Structures are given as C-alpha cells and as structure tokens.
Amino acid sequence: MQRIASGSIAVGILVLAMKAAAWWMTGSAALYSDALESVVNVVASLMALAALMYAARPADDNHPYGHEKVEFFSAAIEGALIIVAALSILQHAWVSWRDPVVLDAPWVALGLTMVSTLFNGGWAAVLMRTGRLERSSALLADAKHLYSDVVTSVGILIGIGLVLLTGLRWLDPLLAAATAVHVLWSGLTVIRSSVAGLMDEAPDSATMERIRRLVNQHAAGAIEAHDLRTRHAGRLTYLEFHLVVPGEIRVDEAHAICDRVEGALKAEVEGLIVTIHVEPEGKAKHRGVLVL
Ligand code: ZN
Ligand code: ZN
C-alpha cells in the first residue's frame, strides 16, 4: 500500500510539473485549473501516505483504540484544500473572463498536457488493477478520481482546440469555471465522507443486513440479539450488541456462543472488532435479530 501511495506521489509531481509548465507558457485559465487540480492530487496523496503510516501504528496507552481515525482528519484537510483550489480557479477564470488571454500557437503546452494526461490515465489503470487485486476500496476510489481528472483534461484539450479553431477566447475561462465546479464537488464529497466517519454514521443497510444474517445463522443456543450498533475508524469497523441467552446456561457455554458468532462475523466482514454483552432471557426485547 505504501509503495502504491509513493507511486501516486511520484506520478502526481511529474504530471504537476508538466501541467504547471503548460499553464505558464500560455496563461490559459483552463490550463491553470488543470494544473491546480494536479496540485490537489499531489497534496492529497502526500496526506494519504502520512495518514496511512500513522494509522498503521499499533494502539498505545495514549490511544487505546488505535490510530485509524487520523484518516478522517486528513480527509477533512484535503477537502478544505480542494475547496480553496476551486475558489482560486474561479477567481482566475473571472480575471480571464474580463480580459481573455490570447492563445497563439500553444502547441508545446498542449503537447505537455496531452503527455501528462496519458501518464495520469496509465497510473489510474495501475491503481484500478491493484485495487481490484487487493480489494481495496480506497485504491479504487483513487483510480476513479484520477480517471475523472483524465476526463477533465481531455475536455480542456478539446476546449482549447475549439478556442484555437473558432477564436472564441471566452471559452477558456468558461472551461476553467466548469473545472472549478467539478473540483468543488469532489471537495464537498471528501468532506462529507470525513464528517460521516467522525459522526459515526451507520453503515449502508446492505452491510447491516449481512451482519444481522450472520448473527442469526451462528448464534444457535442464544435467544435473541438486539441493540446492534456499528461505527467506523479507517479500515476498522466496530460492532457491539446484546446477546440474550437462557439464564441457566453456564458462562463458558455463553462465551462459546459469543466466540462462534465473532469468528463467523470476522471471517466475513473485513477489519471487524466485535464486543458482545450477554444477558439472561428476562432482558429480551423481542425485536432486533431473533435467533430462535
Ligand atoms: Zn439488552
Ligand atoms: Zn472472550
């Protein structure tokens, strides 16, 4: 994972250098937006790597639940940076709207943008393949994000081609503004996911249904499970619930049921940490996951 993250940083810096050069040669607002999107990518992958390394630290006296939640901080900061980038692009687009730059024969700049877009596309394919192999949703999300950048860049290339063909100079700031909206949207998405994590948002109903089914299948000997709750921290999911068992069974029997349920859940749901509170039948609520 850390090697992939370092690869993303290296590709990001290379692409950024080419896109910055393309903007610097032309002064085009659209190419500025493309370059700034690259800045965001490099900062995001740097922070993702730092968060990955910090989150991997084992739990200690100071952080007995581990360090996974650091990912929500890095996501929040990333989201804020993306929004700043979007605002800067909008401002640049506005200036260029009022006083459009002349793009005369920007062939080197367009060539650089084309080559850097190919690099991005190639790396997105690598991320996609590794993400599928490793079943990492984070890598797949990165790959999708990079593909959407490729689409933006291709749109910008086509747009600048149109500017050159038609001489409509206002197309350039318009393209930049469209990119800004795209960047703003991705920033809000990142912030939303970070807030969801910090607020312990419930998992999607399909995951919850899967957990209920597993408890139901593997808790033979128990009467009921209720008050199921989950929360996330990075790649970890915490699950807790009450398990109602016949009051007269022995502690070691009840514990064996718990271990069986825990084992089945952990085998199915990646990064799951389970806590079960055992209760006698007087505590049954007759709702939740009924075992019998
Ligand atoms: Zn209870
Ligand atoms: Zn135990």
GROMACS .gro file of C-alpha atoms and ligand atoms in nm:
model
  294
    1MET     CA    1   0.000   0.000   0.000
    2GLN     CA    2   0.276   0.242   0.091
    3ARG     CA    3   0.459   0.164  -0.234
    4ILE     CA    4   0.144   0.243  -0.433
    5ALA     CA    5   0.099   0.566  -0.236
    6SER     CA    6   0.460   0.667  -0.311
    7GLY     CA    7   0.400   0.586  -0.679
    8SER     CA    8   0.095   0.815  -0.679
    9ILE     CA    9   0.306   1.096  -0.534
   10ALA     CA   10   0.583   1.049  -0.794
   11VAL     CA   11   0.338   1.041  -1.088
   12GLY     CA   12   0.147   1.334  -0.936
   13ILE     CA   13   0.460   1.552  -0.913
   14LEU     CA   14   0.567   1.467  -1.269
   15VAL     CA   15   0.219   1.547  -1.406
   16LEU     CA   16   0.201   1.864  -1.198
   17ALA     CA   17   0.535   1.987  -1.337
   18MET     CA   18   0.415   1.936  -1.696
   19LYS     CA   19   0.078   2.098  -1.636
   20ALA     CA   20   0.230   2.393  -1.450
   21ALA     CA   21   0.469   2.445  -1.743
   22ALA     CA   22   0.174   2.429  -1.986
   23TRP     CA   23  -0.011   2.697  -1.790
   24TRP     CA   24   0.300   2.914  -1.750
   25MET     CA   25   0.361   2.910  -2.128
   26THR     CA   26   0.006   3.012  -2.219
   27GLY     CA   27  -0.154   3.191  -1.922
   28SER     CA   28  -0.471   2.999  -2.008
   29ALA     CA   29  -0.727   2.988  -1.724
   30ALA     CA   30  -0.835   2.638  -1.830
   31LEU     CA   31  -0.477   2.508  -1.812
   32TYR     CA   32  -0.443   2.684  -1.473
   33SER     CA   33  -0.743   2.486  -1.348
   34ASP     CA   34  -0.588   2.165  -1.482
   35ALA     CA   35  -0.258   2.239  -1.305
   36LEU     CA   36  -0.430   2.327  -0.979
   37GLU     CA   37  -0.625   2.004  -0.988
   38SER     CA   38  -0.284   1.836  -1.007
   39VAL     CA   39  -0.162   2.030  -0.702
   40VAL     CA   40  -0.464   1.899  -0.514
   41ASN     CA   41  -0.378   1.543  -0.622
   42VAL     CA   42  -0.019   1.569  -0.503
   43VAL     CA   43  -0.118   1.717  -0.165
   44ALA     CA   44  -0.393   1.457  -0.128
   45SER     CA   45  -0.158   1.166  -0.196
   46LEU     CA   46   0.105   1.308   0.042
   47MET     CA   47  -0.157   1.332   0.316
   48ALA     CA   48  -0.296   0.988   0.234
   49LEU     CA   49   0.054   0.840   0.273
   50ALA     CA   50   0.112   1.022   0.605
   51ALA     CA   51  -0.229   0.908   0.732
   52LEU     CA   52  -0.161   0.550   0.619
   53MET     CA   53   0.169   0.542   0.808
   54TYR     CA   54   0.022   0.696   1.123
   55ALA     CA   55  -0.291   0.479   1.116
   56ALA     CA   56  -0.073   0.166   1.092
   57ARG     CA   57   0.075   0.234   1.437
   58PRO     CA   58  -0.049  -0.016   1.696
   59ALA     CA   59  -0.273   0.100   1.981
   60ASP     CA   60  -0.080   0.250   2.273
   61ASP     CA   61  -0.157   0.379   2.625
   62ASN     CA   62  -0.240   0.719   2.485
   63HIS     CA   63  -0.468   0.588   2.204
   64PRO     CA   64  -0.610   0.256   2.325
   65TYR     CA   65  -0.844   0.232   2.024
   66GLY     CA   66  -0.556   0.268   1.777
   67HIS     CA   67  -0.479   0.550   1.532
   68GLU     CA   68  -0.719   0.472   1.248
   69LYS     CA   69  -0.929   0.785   1.290
   70VAL     CA   70  -0.643   1.003   1.167
   71GLU     CA   71  -0.777   0.930   0.818
   72PHE     CA   72  -1.082   1.144   0.889
   73PHE     CA   73  -0.858   1.440   0.975
   74SER     CA   74  -0.651   1.403   0.660
   75ALA     CA   75  -0.974   1.377   0.457
   76ALA     CA   76  -1.116   1.692   0.619
   77ILE     CA   77  -0.796   1.889   0.549
   78GLU     CA   78  -0.786   1.754   0.193
   79GLY     CA   79  -1.147   1.863   0.139
   80ALA     CA   80  -1.074   2.212   0.268
   81LEU     CA   81  -0.770   2.240   0.038
   82ILE     CA   82  -0.975   2.126  -0.261
   83ILE     CA   83  -1.230   2.399  -0.192
   84VAL     CA   84  -0.956   2.662  -0.169
   85ALA     CA   85  -0.822   2.537  -0.504
   86ALA     CA   86  -1.171   2.560  -0.659
   87LEU     CA   87  -1.211   2.919  -0.537
   88SER     CA   88  -0.869   3.012  -0.676
   89ILE     CA   89  -0.965   2.866  -1.016
   90LEU     CA   90  -1.293   3.061  -1.013
   91GLN     CA   91  -1.107   3.380  -0.933
   92HIS     CA   92  -0.860   3.311  -1.215
   93ALA     CA   93  -1.149   3.237  -1.451
   94TRP     CA   94  -1.316   3.567  -1.358
   95VAL     CA   95  -1.000   3.769  -1.427
   96SER     CA   96  -0.957   3.588  -1.757
   97TRP     CA   97  -1.327   3.638  -1.843
   98ARG     CA   98  -1.287   4.013  -1.816
   99ASP     CA   99  -0.956   4.013  -2.000
  100PRO     CA  100  -0.915   3.694  -2.207
  101VAL     CA  101  -0.561   3.584  -2.290
  102VAL     CA  102  -0.454   3.530  -2.648
  103LEU     CA  103  -0.359   3.168  -2.708
  104ASP     CA  104  -0.131   3.182  -3.008
  105ALA     CA  105   0.017   2.852  -3.120
  106PRO     CA  106   0.033   2.690  -2.772
  107TRP     CA  107   0.147   2.361  -2.926
  108VAL     CA  108   0.418   2.276  -2.673
  109ALA     CA  109   0.175   2.346  -2.387
  110LEU     CA  110  -0.094   2.131  -2.546
  111GLY     CA  111   0.161   1.854  -2.608
  112LEU     CA  112   0.267   1.865  -2.241
  113THR     CA  113  -0.097   1.847  -2.130
  114MET     CA  114  -0.154   1.552  -2.360
  115VAL     CA  115   0.151   1.360  -2.234
  116SER     CA  116   0.067   1.431  -1.869
  117THR     CA  117  -0.290   1.314  -1.929
  118LEU     CA  118  -0.154   0.988  -2.070
  119PHE     CA  119   0.059   0.948  -1.755
  120ASN     CA  120  -0.248   1.004  -1.537
  121GLY     CA  121  -0.453   0.758  -1.740
  122GLY     CA  122  -0.178   0.495  -1.720
  123TRP     CA  123  -0.139   0.534  -1.345
  124ALA     CA  124  -0.519   0.523  -1.299
  125ALA     CA  125  -0.516   0.185  -1.477
  126VAL     CA  126  -0.239   0.060  -1.243
  127LEU     CA  127  -0.442   0.176  -0.939
  128MET     CA  128  -0.755   0.012  -1.075
  129ARG     CA  129  -0.580  -0.321  -1.130
  130THR     CA  130  -0.408  -0.319  -0.788
  131GLY     CA  131  -0.730  -0.206  -0.619
  132ARG     CA  132  -0.919  -0.499  -0.772
  133LEU     CA  133  -0.643  -0.746  -0.674
  134GLU     CA  134  -0.620  -0.615  -0.318
  135ARG     CA  135  -0.993  -0.547  -0.288
  136SER     CA  136  -0.910  -0.200  -0.163
  137SER     CA  137  -1.196   0.045  -0.195
  138ALA     CA  138  -0.954   0.331  -0.117
  139LEU     CA  139  -0.738   0.243  -0.420
  140LEU     CA  140  -1.044   0.201  -0.642
  141ALA     CA  141  -1.169   0.543  -0.529
  142ASP     CA  142  -0.826   0.693  -0.611
  143ALA     CA  143  -0.836   0.529  -0.955
  144LYS     CA  144  -1.185   0.665  -1.024
  145HIS     CA  145  -1.079   1.011  -0.911
  146LEU     CA  146  -0.777   1.001  -1.144
  147TYR     CA  147  -0.995   0.884  -1.434
  148SER     CA  148  -1.227   1.179  -1.373
  149ASP     CA  149  -0.919   1.406  -1.389
  150VAL     CA  150  -0.829   1.248  -1.722
  151VAL     CA  151  -1.178   1.325  -1.850
  152THR     CA  152  -1.145   1.686  -1.731
  153SER     CA  153  -0.807   1.722  -1.903
  154VAL     CA  154  -0.940   1.577  -2.228
  155GLY     CA  155  -1.233   1.822  -2.206
  156ILE     CA  156  -0.989   2.107  -2.157
  157LEU     CA  157  -0.776   1.994  -2.453
  158ILE     CA  158  -1.084   1.979  -2.677
  159GLY     CA  159  -1.196   2.318  -2.544
  160ILE     CA  160  -0.863   2.484  -2.616
  161GLY     CA  161  -0.868   2.324  -2.960
  162LEU     CA  162  -1.206   2.495  -3.013
  163VAL     CA  163  -1.066   2.829  -2.890
  164LEU     CA  164  -0.788   2.800  -3.149
  165LEU     CA  165  -1.027   2.696  -3.427
  166THR     CA  166  -1.305   2.945  -3.361
  167GLY     CA  167  -1.118   3.230  -3.195
  168LEU     CA  168  -1.381   3.241  -2.917
  169ARG     CA  169  -1.149   3.346  -2.635
  170TRP     CA  170  -1.420   3.346  -2.365
  171LEU     CA  171  -1.435   2.966  -2.396
  172ASP     CA  172  -1.110   2.943  -2.198
  173PRO     CA  173  -1.239   3.098  -1.870
  174LEU     CA  174  -1.566   2.911  -1.916
  175LEU     CA  175  -1.377   2.581  -1.924
  176ALA     CA  176  -1.185   2.687  -1.613
  177ALA     CA  177  -1.512   2.767  -1.432
  178ALA     CA  178  -1.656   2.428  -1.529
  179THR     CA  179  -1.343   2.259  -1.391
  180ALA     CA  180  -1.377   2.465  -1.071
  181VAL     CA  181  -1.731   2.332  -1.023
  182HIS     CA  182  -1.603   1.976  -1.073
  183VAL     CA  183  -1.320   2.034  -0.821
  184LEU     CA  184  -1.560   2.196  -0.572
  185TRP     CA  185  -1.792   1.897  -0.598
  186SER     CA  186  -1.512   1.647  -0.529
  187GLY     CA  187  -1.401   1.858  -0.229
  188LEU     CA  188  -1.751   1.853  -0.082
  189THR     CA  189  -1.768   1.476  -0.133
  190VAL     CA  190  -1.441   1.427   0.056
  191ILE     CA  191  -1.560   1.649   0.342
  192ARG     CA  192  -1.893   1.468   0.355
  193SER     CA  193  -1.723   1.128   0.392
  194SER     CA  194  -1.497   1.265   0.665
  195VAL     CA  195  -1.791   1.412   0.858
  196ALA     CA  196  -1.978   1.082   0.820
  197GLY     CA  197  -1.683   0.899   0.978
  198LEU     CA  198  -1.637   1.146   1.262
  199MET     CA  199  -2.011   1.139   1.337
  200ASP     CA  200  -2.010   0.756   1.345
  201GLU     CA  201  -2.259   0.730   1.061
  202ALA     CA  202  -2.431   0.390   1.030
  203PRO     CA  203  -2.307   0.160   0.752
  204ASP     CA  204  -2.527   0.108   0.446
  205SER     CA  205  -2.832  -0.111   0.502
  206ALA     CA  206  -2.685  -0.397   0.293
  207THR     CA  207  -2.387  -0.430   0.531
  208MET     CA  208  -2.616  -0.413   0.836
  209GLU     CA  209  -2.839  -0.681   0.680
  210ARG     CA  210  -2.535  -0.904   0.619
  211ILE     CA  211  -2.427  -0.866   0.984
  212ARG     CA  212  -2.780  -0.948   1.111
  213ARG     CA  213  -2.795  -1.256   0.890
  214LEU     CA  214  -2.456  -1.382   1.017
  215VAL     CA  215  -2.555  -1.334   1.382
  216ASN     CA  216  -2.881  -1.514   1.314
  217GLN     CA  217  -2.702  -1.807   1.146
  218HIS     CA  218  -2.427  -1.861   1.402
  219ALA     CA  219  -2.582  -1.785   1.741
  220ALA     CA  220  -2.752  -2.122   1.792
  221GLY     CA  221  -2.816  -2.167   2.166
  222ALA     CA  222  -2.890  -1.798   2.216
  223ILE     CA  223  -3.240  -1.649   2.217
  224GLU     CA  224  -3.201  -1.306   2.070
  225ALA     CA  225  -2.957  -1.037   1.971
  226HIS     CA  226  -3.059  -0.673   1.999
  227ASP     CA  227  -2.922  -0.315   2.008
  228LEU     CA  228  -2.675  -0.376   1.724
  229ARG     CA  229  -2.455  -0.073   1.668
  230THR     CA  230  -2.154  -0.015   1.444
  231ARG     CA  231  -1.908   0.263   1.388
  232HIS     CA  232  -1.605   0.305   1.162
  233ALA     CA  233  -1.247   0.413   1.215
  234GLY     CA  234  -1.042   0.397   0.895
  235ARG     CA  235  -1.037   0.035   0.778
  236LEU     CA  236  -1.180  -0.088   1.111
  237THR     CA  237  -1.548  -0.142   1.187
  238TYR     CA  238  -1.661  -0.172   1.549
  239LEU     CA  239  -1.972  -0.377   1.616
  240GLU     CA  240  -2.143  -0.415   1.952
  241PHE     CA  241  -2.467  -0.583   2.051
  242HIS     CA  242  -2.654  -0.757   2.334
  243LEU     CA  243  -2.693  -1.134   2.318
  244VAL     CA  244  -2.980  -1.283   2.520
  245VAL     CA  245  -2.915  -1.643   2.631
  246PRO     CA  246  -3.112  -1.878   2.861
  247GLY     CA  247  -3.037  -1.760   3.217
  248GLU     CA  248  -2.940  -2.105   3.342
  249ILE     CA  249  -2.663  -2.189   3.091
  250ARG     CA  250  -2.302  -2.174   3.210
  251VAL     CA  251  -2.075  -1.878   3.148
  252ASP     CA  252  -1.842  -2.090   2.937
  253GLU     CA  253  -2.135  -2.204   2.720
  254ALA     CA  254  -2.247  -1.845   2.664
  255HIS     CA  255  -1.888  -1.749   2.589
  256ALA     CA  256  -1.861  -2.030   2.334
  257ILE     CA  257  -2.166  -1.890   2.150
  258CYS     CA  258  -2.005  -1.545   2.152
  259ASP     CA  259  -1.678  -1.681   2.012
  260ARG     CA  260  -1.864  -1.866   1.736
  261VAL     CA  261  -2.058  -1.555   1.632
  262GLU     CA  262  -1.745  -1.340   1.650
  263GLY     CA  263  -1.549  -1.588   1.439
  264ALA     CA  264  -1.820  -1.602   1.171
  265LEU     CA  265  -1.853  -1.222   1.158
  266LYS     CA  266  -1.477  -1.161   1.142
  267ALA     CA  267  -1.439  -1.415   0.861
  268GLU     CA  268  -1.697  -1.227   0.651
  269VAL     CA  269  -1.651  -0.860   0.738
  270GLU     CA  270  -1.301  -0.722   0.695
  271GLY     CA  271  -1.146  -0.528   0.985
  272LEU     CA  272  -1.430  -0.604   1.227
  273ILE     CA  273  -1.395  -0.569   1.605
  274VAL     CA  274  -1.686  -0.722   1.798
  275THR     CA  275  -1.799  -0.662   2.156
  276ILE     CA  276  -2.093  -0.869   2.289
  277HIS     CA  277  -2.286  -0.804   2.609
  278VAL     CA  278  -2.451  -1.125   2.736
  279GLU     CA  279  -2.795  -1.109   2.906
  280PRO     CA  280  -3.045  -1.360   3.053
  281GLU     CA  281  -3.385  -1.404   2.882
  282GLY     CA  282  -3.562  -1.155   3.113
  283LYS     CA  283  -3.379  -0.886   2.913
  284ALA     CA  284  -3.522  -0.994   2.577
  285LYS     CA  285  -3.675  -0.707   2.379
  286HIS     CA  286  -3.844  -0.924   2.117
  287ARG     CA  287  -3.706  -0.708   1.841
  288GLY     CA  288  -3.369  -0.692   1.666
  289VAL     CA  289  -3.220  -1.019   1.539
  290LEU     CA  290  -3.430  -1.305   1.668
  291VAL     CA  291  -3.222  -1.621   1.688
  292LEU     CA  292  -3.497  -1.867   1.787
  293ZN      ZN  293  -3.011  -0.565   2.624
  294ZN      ZN  294  -1.377  -1.399   2.519
   0.00000   0.00000   0.00000
